[in-house]
Short mmCIF file of C-alpha atoms in Angstrom, two decimals:
data_model
loop_
_atom_site.label_atom_id
_atom_site.label_comp_id
_atom_site.label_asym_id
_atom_site.label_seq_id
_atom_site.Cartn_x
_atom_site.Cartn_y
_atom_site.Cartn_z
CA MET A 175 14.06 -9.73 -7.10
CA PRO A 176 12.92 -9.81 -10.73
CA SER A 177 15.59 -8.21 -12.89
CA SER A 178 13.79 -7.89 -16.20
CA PRO A 179 11.49 -5.11 -17.45
CA PRO A 180 8.78 -3.90 -17.67
CA THR A 181 9.57 -0.91 -15.53
CA LYS A 182 6.50 0.99 -14.50
CA ARG A 183 5.81 4.37 -12.99
CA PHE A 184 4.63 3.84 -9.40
CA LEU A 185 3.25 6.67 -7.29
CA CYS A 186 2.61 6.14 -3.58
CA VAL A 187 -0.08 8.59 -2.46
CA ASN A 188 -0.04 9.39 1.25
CA ARG A 189 -3.17 11.12 2.51
CA LYS A 190 -3.27 10.28 6.22
CA ALA A 191 -1.56 11.67 9.32
CA PRO A 192 1.45 9.66 10.50
CA HIS A 193 0.16 8.07 13.71
CA GLY A 194 -3.64 8.31 13.88
CA THR A 195 -3.82 5.14 11.81
CA GLY A 196 -1.31 2.52 10.76
CA TYR A 197 -1.53 3.45 7.10
CA ALA A 198 1.51 5.72 6.94
CA ALA A 199 3.93 3.27 8.53
CA GLU A 200 2.79 0.36 6.39
CA ALA A 201 2.71 2.53 3.26
CA LEU A 202 6.39 3.23 3.82
CA GLU A 203 7.07 -0.50 3.91
CA ALA A 204 5.35 -0.80 0.53
CA VAL A 205 7.48 2.07 -0.80
CA LEU A 206 10.71 0.39 0.22
CA MET A 207 9.61 -2.89 -1.36
CA THR A 208 8.66 -1.12 -4.60
CA ALA A 209 12.08 0.52 -4.67
CA ALA A 210 13.68 -2.91 -4.36
CA PHE A 211 12.00 -3.89 -7.63
CA ASP A 212 13.78 -1.09 -9.54
CA GLN A 213 10.59 0.65 -10.61
CA ARG A 214 10.24 4.36 -11.37
CA LEU A 215 8.97 5.36 -7.98
CA SER A 216 7.74 8.66 -6.60
CA LEU A 217 5.71 9.66 -3.57
CA ALA A 218 3.01 12.25 -3.05
CA PHE A 219 1.89 13.79 0.24
CA LEU A 220 -1.46 15.53 0.38
CA ASP A 221 -4.35 16.18 2.76
CA ASP A 222 -3.30 15.14 6.31
CA GLY A 223 -0.50 13.14 4.68
CA VAL A 224 1.67 16.28 4.74
CA TYR A 225 1.94 15.81 8.53
CA GLN A 226 4.02 12.69 7.87
CA LEU A 227 6.92 14.91 6.79
CA VAL A 228 6.78 17.39 9.68
CA GLN A 229 10.13 17.73 11.46
CA GLY A 230 10.75 16.96 15.11
CA GLN A 231 8.19 14.22 15.64
CA ASP A 232 8.45 12.36 18.93
CA THR A 233 6.38 9.20 19.39
CA SER A 234 7.92 8.14 22.69
CA ASP A 235 4.78 8.94 24.69
CA ILE A 236 2.25 7.27 22.41
CA GLY A 237 3.73 3.80 22.18
CA LEU A 238 4.18 3.85 18.43
CA LYS A 239 7.26 3.34 16.32
CA HIS A 240 8.95 6.49 15.07
CA PHE A 241 9.36 5.95 11.35
CA SER A 242 9.65 9.41 9.80
CA ALA A 243 13.46 9.30 9.91
CA THR A 244 13.21 6.63 7.22
CA PHE A 245 11.98 9.29 4.78
CA LYS A 246 15.50 10.75 4.83
CA ALA A 247 16.75 7.53 3.24
CA LEU A 248 14.37 7.69 0.27
CA GLY A 249 17.10 9.15 -1.94
CA ASP A 250 19.28 6.13 -1.19
CA PHE A 251 16.44 3.93 -2.44
CA ASP A 252 16.52 5.69 -5.82
CA VAL A 253 13.39 7.71 -5.16
CA ARG A 254 13.90 10.88 -7.16
CA THR A 255 10.69 12.80 -6.58
CA VAL A 256 8.55 13.50 -3.54
CA TYR A 257 5.57 15.65 -4.42
CA VAL A 258 4.07 17.78 -1.67
CA ASP A 259 0.74 19.50 -2.19
CA VAL A 260 1.25 23.14 -1.19
CA GLU A 261 -2.49 23.69 -0.84
CA SER A 262 -2.72 20.95 1.80
CA LEU A 263 0.28 22.51 3.54
CA GLU A 264 -1.24 25.99 3.60
CA ALA A 265 -4.63 24.72 4.75
CA ARG A 266 -2.93 23.29 7.84
CA GLY A 267 -0.87 26.37 8.66
CA LEU A 268 2.37 24.66 7.64
CA THR A 269 5.21 26.03 5.55
CA PRO A 270 7.92 24.18 3.62
CA SER A 271 10.41 24.90 6.42
CA ASP A 272 8.27 22.83 8.81
CA LEU A 273 9.00 19.70 6.80
CA LEU A 274 12.00 17.38 6.82
CA PRO A 275 14.59 18.42 4.27
CA LEU A 276 14.84 15.49 1.86
CA HIS A 277 17.77 15.13 -0.51
CA TYR A 278 19.33 12.74 -2.96
CA GLU A 279 22.75 12.54 -4.58
CA ASP A 280 22.53 12.86 -8.36
CA GLU A 281 24.81 10.24 -9.88
CA ALA A 282 24.49 11.91 -13.30
CA ASP A 283 25.63 15.27 -11.94
CA ASP A 284 28.83 14.41 -10.03
CA TRP A 285 26.80 13.32 -6.99
CA ALA A 286 25.46 16.80 -6.44
CA VAL A 287 23.06 16.94 -3.50
CA LYS A 288 19.59 17.88 -4.76
CA ASP A 289 16.18 18.44 -3.27
CA LEU A 290 13.84 15.49 -3.39
CA ILE A 291 10.71 17.52 -2.73
CA GLN A 292 8.75 19.18 -5.52
CA TRP A 293 6.08 21.62 -4.39
CA VAL A 294 2.96 21.15 -6.47
CA THR A 295 -0.64 22.32 -6.64
CA ARG A 296 -3.68 20.05 -6.62
CA ALA A 297 -4.12 20.61 -10.34
CA GLN A 298 -0.52 19.57 -10.97
CA LEU A 299 -0.98 16.49 -8.80
CA ALA A 300 -3.93 15.43 -10.92
CA GLU A 301 -1.69 15.54 -14.00
CA ILE A 302 1.06 13.66 -12.17
CA MET A 303 -1.35 10.91 -11.12
CA ASP A 304 -2.69 10.68 -14.64
CA ALA A 305 0.82 9.99 -15.91
CA GLN A 306 1.39 6.96 -13.64
CA ASP A 307 1.04 3.27 -14.40
CA VAL A 308 0.33 2.29 -10.80
CA VAL A 309 -1.04 4.48 -8.01
CA LEU A 310 -0.85 2.99 -4.54
CA SER A 311 -3.21 5.05 -2.42
CA PHE A 312 -2.94 5.06 1.36
CA MET B 274 -8.13 -6.88 -19.03
CA LYS B 275 -5.82 -8.21 -16.34
CA PHE B 276 -6.58 -6.68 -12.94
CA GLY B 277 -4.63 -6.62 -9.70
CA ILE B 278 -6.71 -5.98 -6.59
CA MET B 279 -5.50 -4.49 -3.31
CA VAL B 280 -7.75 -4.71 -0.24
CA ASN B 281 -6.81 -2.41 2.65
CA THR B 282 -9.80 -2.62 5.00
CA GLY B 283 -11.30 -5.35 7.11
CA PRO B 284 -14.77 -6.82 6.60
CA TYR B 285 -17.94 -5.53 8.26
CA THR B 286 -16.42 -2.16 9.22
CA HIS B 287 -15.64 -0.79 5.80
CA GLN B 288 -17.65 -1.24 2.64
CA ALA B 289 -14.40 -1.27 0.65
CA ALA B 290 -13.71 -4.88 1.61
CA HIS B 291 -17.09 -5.96 0.31
CA THR B 292 -16.82 -3.82 -2.83
CA ALA B 293 -13.46 -5.41 -3.59
CA TYR B 294 -15.09 -8.84 -3.55
CA GLN B 295 -18.03 -7.71 -5.66
CA PHE B 296 -15.73 -6.06 -8.20
CA THR B 297 -13.57 -9.17 -8.42
CA ARG B 298 -16.60 -11.40 -8.94
CA ALA B 299 -18.06 -9.05 -11.55
CA ALA B 300 -14.75 -8.76 -13.40
CA LEU B 301 -14.43 -12.54 -13.59
CA ALA B 302 -18.05 -12.85 -14.75
CA SER B 303 -17.27 -10.36 -17.52
CA GLY B 304 -14.37 -12.43 -18.75
CA HIS B 305 -11.54 -10.39 -17.24
CA GLU B 306 -8.54 -11.91 -15.56
CA ILE B 307 -7.63 -11.32 -11.91
CA TYR B 308 -3.86 -11.56 -11.62
CA ARG B 309 -3.86 -11.46 -7.84
CA VAL B 310 -5.76 -10.12 -4.84
CA PHE B 311 -3.44 -8.66 -2.20
CA PHE B 312 -4.64 -8.04 1.36
CA TYR B 313 -2.82 -5.34 3.31
CA HIS B 314 -3.38 -3.24 6.45
CA ASP B 315 -6.62 -4.39 8.19
CA GLY B 316 -7.51 -6.10 4.92
CA VAL B 317 -5.73 -9.17 6.31
CA HIS B 318 -8.83 -9.81 8.48
CA ASN B 319 -10.68 -10.82 5.30
CA ALA B 320 -8.69 -14.05 5.52
CA SER B 321 -9.63 -15.22 9.03
CA ARG B 322 -11.40 -18.59 8.94
CA LEU B 323 -12.57 -18.00 12.52
CA THR B 324 -14.97 -15.31 11.33
CA VAL B 325 -18.56 -16.22 12.27
CA PRO B 326 -21.01 -13.57 11.10
CA PRO B 327 -24.74 -13.89 11.88
CA GLN B 328 -26.52 -16.23 9.48
CA ASP B 329 -28.50 -13.45 7.82
CA GLU B 330 -25.30 -11.65 6.80
CA ASN B 331 -22.86 -12.49 4.04
CA ASN B 332 -19.81 -14.45 5.12
CA LEU B 333 -17.27 -12.48 3.14
CA ILE B 334 -14.37 -14.75 4.10
CA GLN B 335 -16.25 -17.81 2.87
CA GLN B 336 -17.19 -15.93 -0.30
CA TRP B 337 -13.52 -15.21 -1.06
CA SER B 338 -12.61 -18.86 -0.40
CA ASP B 339 -15.39 -20.05 -2.70
CA LEU B 340 -14.41 -17.58 -5.42
CA ALA B 341 -10.78 -18.65 -5.17
CA ASP B 342 -11.82 -22.28 -5.47
CA ALA B 343 -14.04 -21.64 -8.49
CA HIS B 344 -11.59 -19.44 -10.40
CA ASN B 345 -8.20 -20.56 -9.09
CA LEU B 346 -7.66 -17.06 -7.68
CA ASP B 347 -4.38 -16.05 -6.07
CA LEU B 348 -5.37 -14.53 -2.71
CA VAL B 349 -2.25 -13.23 -0.97
CA VAL B 350 -2.10 -11.88 2.58
CA CYS B 351 0.85 -9.67 3.53
CA VAL B 352 2.93 -11.54 6.10
CA ALA B 353 4.03 -8.51 8.13
CA ALA B 354 0.56 -6.96 8.25
CA ALA B 355 -0.93 -10.36 9.11
CA GLN B 356 1.45 -11.19 11.94
CA ARG B 357 0.87 -7.78 13.53
CA ARG B 358 -2.86 -8.50 13.59
CA GLY B 359 -2.87 -12.14 14.65
CA LEU B 360 -3.59 -13.70 11.26
CA LEU B 361 -1.41 -16.80 10.97
CA ASP B 362 -1.11 -19.85 8.78
CA ALA B 363 -0.12 -23.19 10.29
CA GLU B 364 3.55 -22.80 9.47
CA THR B 365 3.82 -19.29 10.93
CA ALA B 366 1.90 -20.31 14.04
CA ALA B 367 4.28 -23.21 14.60
CA ARG B 368 7.32 -21.03 14.06
CA HIS B 369 6.14 -18.53 16.68
CA GLY B 370 4.95 -21.14 19.15
CA LYS B 371 1.26 -20.21 18.83
CA ASP B 372 -1.43 -22.78 19.62
CA ALA B 373 -3.74 -21.83 16.76
CA HIS B 374 -3.78 -20.66 13.18
CA ASN B 375 -6.63 -19.03 11.31
CA LEU B 376 -5.87 -18.60 7.61
CA ALA B 377 -8.96 -19.45 5.58
CA PRO B 378 -8.81 -21.92 2.65
CA GLY B 379 -7.79 -20.39 -0.65
CA PHE B 380 -5.56 -17.72 0.89
CA ARG B 381 -1.79 -17.80 1.20
CA ILE B 382 0.63 -15.65 3.17
CA SER B 383 3.52 -13.96 1.41
CA GLY B 384 5.43 -10.68 1.24
CA LEU B 385 4.90 -7.18 -0.09
CA GLY B 386 6.85 -8.09 -3.20
CA GLN B 387 3.68 -9.86 -4.32
CA LEU B 388 1.91 -6.49 -4.34
CA VAL B 389 4.63 -4.83 -6.40
CA GLU B 390 4.65 -7.76 -8.79
CA ALA B 391 0.87 -7.41 -9.20
CA GLY B 392 1.39 -3.72 -10.03
CA ILE B 393 3.97 -4.63 -12.64
CA GLU B 394 2.16 -7.57 -14.23
CA ALA B 395 -1.46 -6.40 -14.18
CA ASP B 396 -2.90 -3.89 -16.64
CA ARG B 397 -4.57 -2.09 -13.75
CA LEU B 398 -4.07 -2.26 -10.01
CA LEU B 399 -7.18 -1.24 -8.11
CA VAL B 400 -6.92 -0.17 -4.47
CA PHE B 401 -9.93 -0.69 -2.21
CA GLY B 402 -9.59 1.28 1.01
CA ASP B 403 -11.06 4.06 3.10
#
């Protein structure tokens, strides 16, 4: 892995449902690789992408790999922010309690367990995207 | 400007694959630099040398190979995405006991780290997808 700067702000934008296409699973592979490069990495879930974080998924009857448990490890990969678009959530009849609880341990705060998810509006997401160096859109 | 290009869709189904090529060609013609083109998801099918489109249609795979040859482009196909979809170079085919390989000239197979590196090194990373 390259050890020298520059460090850039990467945002992985997830817009598609978890299993209707292969995008979500392969996007997660790209996220884990980006994390390995020590970049400033965050994720955003919007549109049907919010379904990726829904709890209690079971893929055993559709012949596809169950990957959503990997989201719980994002904190261990130094991901510090997962943005979820509340308007996408509401439009699909979902509430925050339907989603996986995602946490990280804050090294700078005596390893306090903190929420990884930030609930944002579409307007806020536009500002967040504008502030990135690299936006990987899936 | 130094561009990185990511191609996420296959040829002939999605316009994005064709637009990615046209953008890359136009950027080069305008004097810009293409740091790397990275093929992911179904985008790996843009690298199959067994593609045989009708003669009155563009052969996008051949166009990429020609562009790579003319401009010394770095065309990288994601190894995991490629192997899932049956896109193999000679070495990978031999390693997995397959009797054929289909990576077109000018492309190489490597890992996702090449995408991240393109994001870091390029001024802009453009994603072409659906």
